[in-house]
Coordinates of C-alpha atoms in Angstrom, one line a residue:
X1 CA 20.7 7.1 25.4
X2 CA 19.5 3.2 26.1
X3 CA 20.4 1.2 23.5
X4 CA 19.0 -3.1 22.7
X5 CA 20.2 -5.5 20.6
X6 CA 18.1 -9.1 19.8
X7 CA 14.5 -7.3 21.5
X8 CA 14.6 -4.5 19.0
X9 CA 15.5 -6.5 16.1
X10 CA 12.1 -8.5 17.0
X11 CA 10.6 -5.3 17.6
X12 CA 11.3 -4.3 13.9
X13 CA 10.1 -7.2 12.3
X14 CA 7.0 -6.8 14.1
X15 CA 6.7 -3.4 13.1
X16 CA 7.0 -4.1 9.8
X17 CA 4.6 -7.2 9.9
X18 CA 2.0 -5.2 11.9
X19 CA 2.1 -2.4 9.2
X20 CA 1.7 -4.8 6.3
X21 CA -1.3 -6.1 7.6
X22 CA -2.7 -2.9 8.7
X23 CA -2.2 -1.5 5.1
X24 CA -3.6 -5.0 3.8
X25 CA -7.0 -4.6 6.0
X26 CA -6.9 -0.8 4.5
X27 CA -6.8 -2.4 0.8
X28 CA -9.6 -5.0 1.7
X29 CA -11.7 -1.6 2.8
X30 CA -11.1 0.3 -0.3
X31 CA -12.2 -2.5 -2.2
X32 CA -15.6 -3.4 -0.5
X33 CA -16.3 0.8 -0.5
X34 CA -15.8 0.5 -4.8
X35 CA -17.8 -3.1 -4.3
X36 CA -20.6 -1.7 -2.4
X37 CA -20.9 1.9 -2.5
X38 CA -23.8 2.4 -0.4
X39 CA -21.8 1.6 2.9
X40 CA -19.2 4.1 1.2
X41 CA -19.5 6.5 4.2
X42 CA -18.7 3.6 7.3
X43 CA -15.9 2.1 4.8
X44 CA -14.2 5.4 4.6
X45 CA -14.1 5.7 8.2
X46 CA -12.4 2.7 8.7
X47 CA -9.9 3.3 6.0
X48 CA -9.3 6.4 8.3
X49 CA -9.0 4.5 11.5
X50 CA -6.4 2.3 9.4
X51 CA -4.3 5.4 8.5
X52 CA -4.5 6.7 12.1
X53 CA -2.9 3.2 13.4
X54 CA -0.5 3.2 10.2
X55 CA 0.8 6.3 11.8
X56 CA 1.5 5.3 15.0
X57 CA 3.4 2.4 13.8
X58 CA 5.6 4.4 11.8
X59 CA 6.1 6.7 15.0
X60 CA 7.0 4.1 16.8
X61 CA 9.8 2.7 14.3
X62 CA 11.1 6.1 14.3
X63 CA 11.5 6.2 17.9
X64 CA 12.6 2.7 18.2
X65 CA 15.4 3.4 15.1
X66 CA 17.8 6.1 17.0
X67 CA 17.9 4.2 20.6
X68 CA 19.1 0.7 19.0
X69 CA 22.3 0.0 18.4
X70 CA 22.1 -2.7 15.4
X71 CA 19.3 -3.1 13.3
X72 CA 18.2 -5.8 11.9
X73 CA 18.5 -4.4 8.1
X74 CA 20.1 -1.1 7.1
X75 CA 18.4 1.7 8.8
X76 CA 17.8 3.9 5.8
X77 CA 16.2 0.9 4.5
X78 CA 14.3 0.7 7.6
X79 CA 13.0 3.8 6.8
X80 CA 12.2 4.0 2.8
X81 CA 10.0 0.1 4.1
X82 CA 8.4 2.1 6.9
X83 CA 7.6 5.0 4.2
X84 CA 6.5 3.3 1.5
X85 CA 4.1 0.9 3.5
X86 CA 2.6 4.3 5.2
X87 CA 2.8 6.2 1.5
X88 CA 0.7 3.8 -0.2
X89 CA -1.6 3.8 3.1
X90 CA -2.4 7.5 3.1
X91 CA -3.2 6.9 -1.0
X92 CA -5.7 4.6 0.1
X93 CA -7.6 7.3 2.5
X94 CA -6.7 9.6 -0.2
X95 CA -8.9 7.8 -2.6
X96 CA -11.9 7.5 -0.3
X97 CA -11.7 10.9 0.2
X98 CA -12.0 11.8 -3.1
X99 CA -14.8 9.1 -3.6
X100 CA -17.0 11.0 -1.0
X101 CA -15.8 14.7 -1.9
X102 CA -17.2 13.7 -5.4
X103 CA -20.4 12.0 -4.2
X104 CA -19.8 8.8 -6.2
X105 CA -23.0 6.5 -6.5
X106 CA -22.1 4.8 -9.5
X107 CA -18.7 2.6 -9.8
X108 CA -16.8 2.0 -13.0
X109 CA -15.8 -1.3 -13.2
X110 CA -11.8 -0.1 -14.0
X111 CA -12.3 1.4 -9.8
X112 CA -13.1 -2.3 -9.0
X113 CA -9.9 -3.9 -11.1
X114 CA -7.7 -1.3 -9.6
X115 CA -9.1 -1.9 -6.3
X116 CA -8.3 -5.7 -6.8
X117 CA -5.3 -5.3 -7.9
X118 CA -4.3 -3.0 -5.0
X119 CA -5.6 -5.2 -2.6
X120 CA -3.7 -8.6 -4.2
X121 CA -0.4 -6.3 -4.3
X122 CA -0.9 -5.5 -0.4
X123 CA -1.1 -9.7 0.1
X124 CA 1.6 -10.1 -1.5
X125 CA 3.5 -7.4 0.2
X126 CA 2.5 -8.7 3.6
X127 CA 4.3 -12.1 2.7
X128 CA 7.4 -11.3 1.5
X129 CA 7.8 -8.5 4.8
X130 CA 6.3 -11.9 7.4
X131 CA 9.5 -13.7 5.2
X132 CA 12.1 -11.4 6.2
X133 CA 12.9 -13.2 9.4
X134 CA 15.1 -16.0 7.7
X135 CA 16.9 -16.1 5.2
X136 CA 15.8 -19.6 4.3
X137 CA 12.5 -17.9 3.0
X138 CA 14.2 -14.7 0.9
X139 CA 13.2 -17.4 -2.5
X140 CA 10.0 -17.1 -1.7
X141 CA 10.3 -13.3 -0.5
X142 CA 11.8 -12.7 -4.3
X143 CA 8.4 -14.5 -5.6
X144 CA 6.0 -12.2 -3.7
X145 CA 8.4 -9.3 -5.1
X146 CA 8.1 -10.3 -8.7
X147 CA 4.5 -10.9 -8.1
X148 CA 4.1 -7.4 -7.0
X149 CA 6.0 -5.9 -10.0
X150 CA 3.4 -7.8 -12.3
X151 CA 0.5 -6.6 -10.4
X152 CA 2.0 -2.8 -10.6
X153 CA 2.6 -3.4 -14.6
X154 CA -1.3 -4.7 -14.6
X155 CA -2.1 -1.4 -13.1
X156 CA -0.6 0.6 -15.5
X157 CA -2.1 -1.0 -17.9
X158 CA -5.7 -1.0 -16.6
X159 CA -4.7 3.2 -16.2
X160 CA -4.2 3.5 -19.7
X161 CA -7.5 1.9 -21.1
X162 CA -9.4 3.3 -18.3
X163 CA -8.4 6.9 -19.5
X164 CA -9.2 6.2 -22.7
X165 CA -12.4 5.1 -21.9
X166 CA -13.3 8.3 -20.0
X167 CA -11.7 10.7 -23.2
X168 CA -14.1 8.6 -25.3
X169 CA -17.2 8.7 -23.4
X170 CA -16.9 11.6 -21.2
X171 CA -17.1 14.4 -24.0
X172 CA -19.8 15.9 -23.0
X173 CA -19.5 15.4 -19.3
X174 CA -16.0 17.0 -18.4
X175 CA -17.2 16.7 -14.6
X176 CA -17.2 12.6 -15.0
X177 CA -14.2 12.9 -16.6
X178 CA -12.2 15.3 -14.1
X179 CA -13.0 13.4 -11.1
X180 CA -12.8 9.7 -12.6
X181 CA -9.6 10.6 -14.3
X182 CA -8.7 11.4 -10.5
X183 CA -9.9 8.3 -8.8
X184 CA -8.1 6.2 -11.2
X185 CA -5.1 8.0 -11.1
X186 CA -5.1 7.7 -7.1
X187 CA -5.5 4.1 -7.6
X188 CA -2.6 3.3 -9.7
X189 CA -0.4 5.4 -7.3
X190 CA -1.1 3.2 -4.8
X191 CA 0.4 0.3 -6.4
X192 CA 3.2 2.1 -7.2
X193 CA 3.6 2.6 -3.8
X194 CA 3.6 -0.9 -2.8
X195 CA 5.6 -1.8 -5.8
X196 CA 8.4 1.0 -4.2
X197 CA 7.9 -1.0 -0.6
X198 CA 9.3 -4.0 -2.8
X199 CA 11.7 -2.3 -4.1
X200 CA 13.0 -1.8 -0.8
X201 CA 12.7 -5.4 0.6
X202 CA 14.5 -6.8 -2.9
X203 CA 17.6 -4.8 -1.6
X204 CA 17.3 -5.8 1.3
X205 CA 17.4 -9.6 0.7
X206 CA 20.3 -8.7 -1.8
X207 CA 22.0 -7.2 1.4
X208 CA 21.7 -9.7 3.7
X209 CA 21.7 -12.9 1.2

């Protein structure tokens, strides 16, 4: 077995960087499908093509993660990063998915504030990772972290009245409500996705302050 030192610690921090901004593109997609649904179709494809290159990345890392010798953070926590990055990627396609499988024409505008929100969380996620480097810049890693925790408490919050929107106008149109109820749902679990990817990087500047 080959192992590397100072390459593969770059290597990681790449990785990481590269699948930050992959998942940040991914966001920016899902938000211009709920902005401008009638290019849904070439939006979700390219959400797909995202996912396909968040995959590779995260087979790389795992390939990369048994040959080196020391890492540049813990390796479990090299793993729950790489996860959570490519968790709240796949939630992304997940959520196009479901916008074509239900042939949505019409957006409600708590899609559009989730879809925000989800794309400023992914921003902010990309920072904190491209901070990771050196220590110098963990203060401002811990800001993008709190930042996303606020975003993720926004989302719960735009959940809540969204549902209740839908129970309150959707009586008589359980079909609207079923698949809506779905969308949103999707949504919000993709900011807790990026909210458990900042999870991860918090201990990790803990670790290594």
């Amino acid at each position: 077995m080959n192992f590397s030192f100072l390459p593969a610690e770059v290597r990681f921090y790449d990785y990481f960087e590269r699948a930050t901004a992959n998942l940040l593109e991914a966001a920016k997609l899902q938000q211009g499908l709920f902005d401008h649904v009638e290019d849904m179709e070439d939006q979700a494809a390219q959400i797909t093509e995202t996912e396909h290159r968040g995959d590779f990345i995260v087979h790389e890392v795992m390939e990369l993660l048994p040959r080196t010798l020391l890492t540049p953070i813990d390796n479990d926590d090299i793993q729950h990063l790489t996860s959570s990055i490519d968790d709240a990627l796949d939630s992304i396609e997940e959520t196009a998915a479901s916008v074509l499988i239900y042939q949505i024409t019409d957006i409600r505008p708590p899609a559009r504030k989730l879809a925000r929100l989800i794309t400023e969380g992914a921003n902010e996620l990309h920072h904190a990772v491209c901070g990771l480097r050196d220590k110098k810049h963990f203060k401002e890693v811990r800001e993008h972290i709190v930042q996303i925790n606020t975003l993720e408490n926004n989302g719960d919050r735009v959940l809540r009245d969204a549902l209740a929107e839908l129970v309150a106008t959707c009586r008589d149109n359980p079909f609207d409500l079923i698949r809506w109820k779905e969308i949103y749902e999707r949504l919000e679990e993709t900011t807790d996705r990026i909210e458990d990817a900042g999870d991860v990087l918090e201990r990790v500047i803990i670790a290594n302050a």
